[in-house]
Amino acid sequence: YMSCLNSSLLGIPLDCGNIGGLKNVWIIATDDVTAVALGTGASESALMTVTSVDLASSKARAKYSFRKGNASFTATGTKDDKAGTFYVTTEASLTFNRQSLDNVTEIMKLSKGTFYAILEDNNGVKHFVGYDSYVAGGATANSGAEMAEANNYVVTLTSMTDTFPKIYTGPDPVTV
């Protein structure tokens, strides 16, 4: 029985400082992108980085910022030995407070489009999601029942790829 692992394990050192959640998300319509550049070289770490995202002229990335606790993502790797497959499902949950006409218009666009996304976590690491494809999976509107409950929209973006999200090392994303 042979492993599909291409290299030796190196270990991961103990980390004593870590903050959960997302603080910023840049969303880019796939039709607006002319090129996505990966890191150079054949190393595994180079292949797991995105160094730039080139846009068609007059196109921009849309930036969304979040309060603590209102945005997160999970990436789950699934291996099937019988079928010999491995894939990663990434889901980003983005909560936008307050329902309004302006917000619902934007939520509808996010619900129907196909996107790439750069997710900046609260540790300052930017994750590029959707190297193969990124699709807005849907949205939910919540009214809340009590004064202290949120009135919001929750957008869930879902991607299925063959790797975990790549690390974005390019320049700060330019926004609308």
mmCIF file of C-alpha atoms in Angstrom:
data_model
loop_
_atom_site.group_PDB
_atom_site.id
_atom_site.type_symbol
_atom_site.label_atom_id
_atom_site.label_comp_id
_atom_site.label_asym_id
_atom_site.label_seq_id
_atom_site.Cartn_x
_atom_site.Cartn_y
_atom_site.Cartn_z
ATOM 1 C CA TYR A 1 0.000 0.000 0.000
ATOM 2 C CA MET A 2 1.674 3.210 -1.192
ATOM 3 C CA SER A 3 1.010 6.731 0.093
ATOM 4 C CA CYS A 4 0.111 9.628 -2.216
ATOM 5 C CA LEU A 5 2.234 11.977 -0.078
ATOM 6 C CA ASN A 6 4.990 13.439 -2.280
ATOM 7 C CA SER A 7 7.375 14.576 0.458
ATOM 8 C CA SER A 8 8.386 13.982 4.050
ATOM 9 C CA LEU A 9 6.426 15.544 6.898
ATOM 10 C CA LEU A 10 8.248 18.450 8.566
ATOM 11 C CA GLY A 11 6.094 19.097 11.650
ATOM 12 C CA ILE A 12 4.398 22.310 12.778
ATOM 13 C CA PRO A 13 5.759 24.283 15.759
ATOM 14 C CA LEU A 14 3.548 25.248 18.708
ATOM 15 C CA ASP A 15 1.716 28.539 18.079
ATOM 16 C CA CYS A 16 0.898 30.670 21.104
ATOM 17 C CA GLY A 17 -0.927 33.550 19.382
ATOM 18 C CA ASN A 18 -3.972 32.977 17.219
ATOM 19 C CA ILE A 19 -7.243 34.875 16.615
ATOM 20 C CA GLY A 20 -10.252 33.394 14.827
ATOM 21 C CA GLY A 21 -12.556 34.989 12.285
ATOM 22 C CA LEU A 22 -12.284 37.172 9.198
ATOM 23 C CA LYS A 23 -11.913 40.963 9.164
ATOM 24 C CA ASN A 24 -11.940 41.713 5.415
ATOM 25 C CA VAL A 25 -13.091 39.930 2.280
ATOM 26 C CA TRP A 26 -12.390 41.044 -1.286
ATOM 27 C CA ILE A 27 -14.669 39.479 -3.879
ATOM 28 C CA ILE A 28 -13.797 39.474 -7.567
ATOM 29 C CA ALA A 29 -16.128 38.316 -10.339
ATOM 30 C CA THR A 30 -14.368 35.543 -12.275
ATOM 31 C CA ASP A 31 -15.324 37.239 -15.563
ATOM 32 C CA ASP A 32 -13.312 40.319 -14.492
ATOM 33 C CA VAL A 33 -10.059 38.353 -13.965
ATOM 34 C CA THR A 34 -7.549 37.999 -16.793
ATOM 35 C CA ALA A 35 -4.889 36.019 -14.867
ATOM 36 C CA VAL A 36 -4.134 34.486 -11.481
ATOM 37 C CA ALA A 37 -0.391 34.003 -10.844
ATOM 38 C CA LEU A 38 0.939 31.262 -8.586
ATOM 39 C CA GLY A 39 4.253 31.444 -6.748
ATOM 40 C CA THR A 40 7.309 30.611 -8.811
ATOM 41 C CA GLY A 41 9.296 27.405 -8.506
ATOM 42 C CA ALA A 42 8.321 23.792 -8.063
ATOM 43 C CA SER A 43 8.243 23.732 -4.265
ATOM 44 C CA GLU A 44 5.003 22.813 -2.517
ATOM 45 C CA SER A 45 4.926 26.176 -0.729
ATOM 46 C CA ALA A 46 5.296 28.094 -4.035
ATOM 47 C CA LEU A 47 2.381 26.182 -5.518
ATOM 48 C CA MET A 48 0.240 27.068 -2.468
ATOM 49 C CA THR A 49 0.641 30.842 -2.958
ATOM 50 C CA VAL A 50 -1.099 33.303 -5.250
ATOM 51 C CA THR A 51 1.156 36.274 -5.991
ATOM 52 C CA SER A 52 -1.186 38.415 -8.094
ATOM 53 C CA VAL A 53 -4.656 38.683 -9.573
ATOM 54 C CA ASP A 54 -4.853 40.662 -12.810
ATOM 55 C CA LEU A 55 -8.137 42.371 -13.676
ATOM 56 C CA ALA A 56 -9.592 43.516 -16.964
ATOM 57 C CA SER A 57 -9.430 47.298 -17.404
ATOM 58 C CA SER A 58 -11.958 49.321 -15.386
ATOM 59 C CA LYS A 59 -12.733 46.326 -13.136
ATOM 60 C CA ALA A 60 -12.135 46.277 -9.373
ATOM 61 C CA ARG A 61 -12.441 44.087 -6.320
ATOM 62 C CA ALA A 62 -15.322 44.729 -3.939
ATOM 63 C CA LYS A 63 -14.252 44.971 -0.285
ATOM 64 C CA TYR A 64 -16.422 43.886 2.634
ATOM 65 C CA SER A 65 -15.349 44.453 6.249
ATOM 66 C CA PHE A 66 -16.807 42.641 9.243
ATOM 67 C CA ARG A 67 -17.292 43.044 12.958
ATOM 68 C CA LYS A 68 -15.667 40.341 15.075
ATOM 69 C CA GLY A 69 -17.782 37.206 14.993
ATOM 70 C CA ASN A 70 -19.586 38.069 11.733
ATOM 71 C CA ALA A 71 -17.384 36.244 9.203
ATOM 72 C CA SER A 72 -15.465 32.979 9.122
ATOM 73 C CA PHE A 73 -14.458 30.166 6.814
ATOM 74 C CA THR A 74 -13.825 26.458 7.074
ATOM 75 C CA ALA A 75 -11.977 24.258 4.611
ATOM 76 C CA THR A 76 -12.614 20.532 4.915
ATOM 77 C CA GLY A 77 -10.503 17.965 3.107
ATOM 78 C CA THR A 78 -12.258 14.740 2.095
ATOM 79 C CA LYS A 79 -10.355 11.626 1.084
ATOM 80 C CA ASP A 80 -11.970 8.527 -0.409
ATOM 81 C CA ASP A 81 -9.500 5.622 -0.519
ATOM 82 C CA LYS A 82 -11.881 3.437 -2.483
ATOM 83 C CA ALA A 83 -12.280 5.996 -5.268
ATOM 84 C CA GLY A 84 -8.734 7.358 -4.917
ATOM 85 C CA THR A 85 -9.968 10.936 -4.632
ATOM 86 C CA PHE A 86 -9.240 13.946 -2.442
ATOM 87 C CA TYR A 87 -10.994 17.308 -2.559
ATOM 88 C CA VAL A 88 -11.478 20.314 -0.300
ATOM 89 C CA THR A 89 -14.788 22.056 0.340
ATOM 90 C CA THR A 90 -14.333 25.646 1.537
ATOM 91 C CA GLU A 91 -17.289 27.532 2.969
ATOM 92 C CA ALA A 92 -17.151 31.186 3.941
ATOM 93 C CA SER A 93 -19.991 32.515 6.089
ATOM 94 C CA LEU A 94 -20.396 36.297 5.794
ATOM 95 C CA THR A 95 -22.913 38.114 8.004
ATOM 96 C CA PHE A 96 -24.085 41.567 6.913
ATOM 97 C CA ASN A 97 -25.987 43.448 9.625
ATOM 98 C CA ARG A 98 -29.236 45.277 8.943
ATOM 99 C CA GLN A 99 -31.598 44.432 6.132
ATOM 100 C CA SER A 100 -32.156 47.264 3.667
ATOM 101 C CA LEU A 101 -32.847 47.940 -0.002
ATOM 102 C CA ASP A 102 -29.179 48.712 -0.700
ATOM 103 C CA ASN A 103 -28.002 45.606 1.150
ATOM 104 C CA VAL A 104 -30.496 43.202 -0.444
ATOM 105 C CA THR A 105 -29.415 44.366 -3.907
ATOM 106 C CA GLU A 106 -25.781 43.522 -3.103
ATOM 107 C CA ILE A 107 -26.773 40.229 -1.428
ATOM 108 C CA MET A 108 -28.640 39.165 -4.579
ATOM 109 C CA LYS A 109 -25.517 39.809 -6.675
ATOM 110 C CA LEU A 110 -23.384 37.781 -4.236
ATOM 111 C CA SER A 111 -25.929 34.952 -4.301
ATOM 112 C CA LYS A 112 -25.971 34.582 -8.078
ATOM 113 C CA GLY A 113 -22.413 35.231 -9.261
ATOM 114 C CA THR A 114 -19.224 33.223 -9.674
ATOM 115 C CA PHE A 115 -16.266 34.680 -7.807
ATOM 116 C CA TYR A 116 -12.741 34.462 -6.522
ATOM 117 C CA ALA A 117 -12.304 35.665 -2.957
ATOM 118 C CA ILE A 118 -9.440 36.903 -0.820
ATOM 119 C CA LEU A 119 -10.288 36.286 2.835
ATOM 120 C CA GLU A 120 -8.174 38.202 5.369
ATOM 121 C CA ASP A 121 -8.287 36.563 8.768
ATOM 122 C CA ASN A 122 -7.833 38.344 12.094
ATOM 123 C CA ASN A 123 -4.174 37.227 12.126
ATOM 124 C CA GLY A 124 -3.515 39.240 8.942
ATOM 125 C CA VAL A 125 -3.163 36.189 6.663
ATOM 126 C CA LYS A 126 -4.914 36.485 3.289
ATOM 127 C CA HIS A 127 -6.386 33.258 1.871
ATOM 128 C CA PHE A 128 -7.155 33.015 -1.858
ATOM 129 C CA VAL A 129 -10.222 30.856 -2.381
ATOM 130 C CA GLY A 130 -11.499 29.536 -5.660
ATOM 131 C CA TYR A 131 -8.365 28.979 -7.692
ATOM 132 C CA ASP A 132 -10.394 26.447 -9.695
ATOM 133 C CA SER A 133 -13.869 27.930 -9.087
ATOM 134 C CA TYR A 134 -15.697 29.905 -6.437
ATOM 135 C CA VAL A 135 -19.462 30.111 -6.409
ATOM 136 C CA ALA A 136 -21.771 32.060 -4.109
ATOM 137 C CA GLY A 137 -23.846 29.307 -2.601
ATOM 138 C CA GLY A 138 -26.772 31.279 -1.285
ATOM 139 C CA ALA A 139 -28.068 33.734 1.260
ATOM 140 C CA THR A 140 -30.423 33.836 4.226
ATOM 141 C CA ALA A 141 -32.288 36.831 5.638
ATOM 142 C CA ASN A 142 -32.851 36.824 9.421
ATOM 143 C CA SER A 143 -35.223 39.228 11.189
ATOM 144 C CA GLY A 144 -34.537 38.114 14.743
ATOM 145 C CA ALA A 145 -37.347 37.774 17.289
ATOM 146 C CA GLU A 146 -36.007 39.798 20.231
ATOM 147 C CA MET A 147 -34.495 43.277 20.531
ATOM 148 C CA ALA A 148 -31.017 41.811 21.125
ATOM 149 C CA GLU A 149 -31.165 39.445 18.132
ATOM 150 C CA ALA A 150 -29.580 40.355 14.830
ATOM 151 C CA ASN A 151 -31.411 41.626 11.779
ATOM 152 C CA ASN A 152 -29.096 40.549 8.973
ATOM 153 C CA TYR A 153 -28.233 38.646 5.830
ATOM 154 C CA VAL A 154 -25.877 35.652 5.879
ATOM 155 C CA VAL A 155 -24.141 34.813 2.600
ATOM 156 C CA THR A 156 -22.475 31.410 2.266
ATOM 157 C CA LEU A 157 -19.807 31.133 -0.426
ATOM 158 C CA THR A 158 -18.807 27.573 -1.343
ATOM 159 C CA SER A 159 -15.816 26.292 -3.295
ATOM 160 C CA MET A 160 -14.728 22.741 -4.142
ATOM 161 C CA THR A 161 -11.084 22.399 -5.217
ATOM 162 C CA ASP A 162 -8.230 19.900 -5.023
ATOM 163 C CA THR A 163 -6.261 21.875 -2.371
ATOM 164 C CA PHE A 164 -6.843 23.967 0.715
ATOM 165 C CA PRO A 165 -7.108 27.730 0.053
ATOM 166 C CA LYS A 166 -3.868 29.184 -1.251
ATOM 167 C CA ILE A 167 -2.114 31.992 0.636
ATOM 168 C CA TYR A 168 -2.342 35.370 -1.119
ATOM 169 C CA THR A 169 1.048 37.124 -0.975
ATOM 170 C CA GLY A 170 0.406 39.792 -3.603
ATOM 171 C CA PRO A 171 -0.080 43.519 -3.157
ATOM 172 C CA ASP A 172 -2.985 44.777 -1.085
ATOM 173 C CA PRO A 173 -6.144 44.282 -3.088
ATOM 174 C CA VAL A 174 -7.392 47.423 -4.845
ATOM 175 C CA THR A 175 -11.069 48.031 -4.141
ATOM 176 C CA VAL A 176 -14.043 49.755 -5.729
#
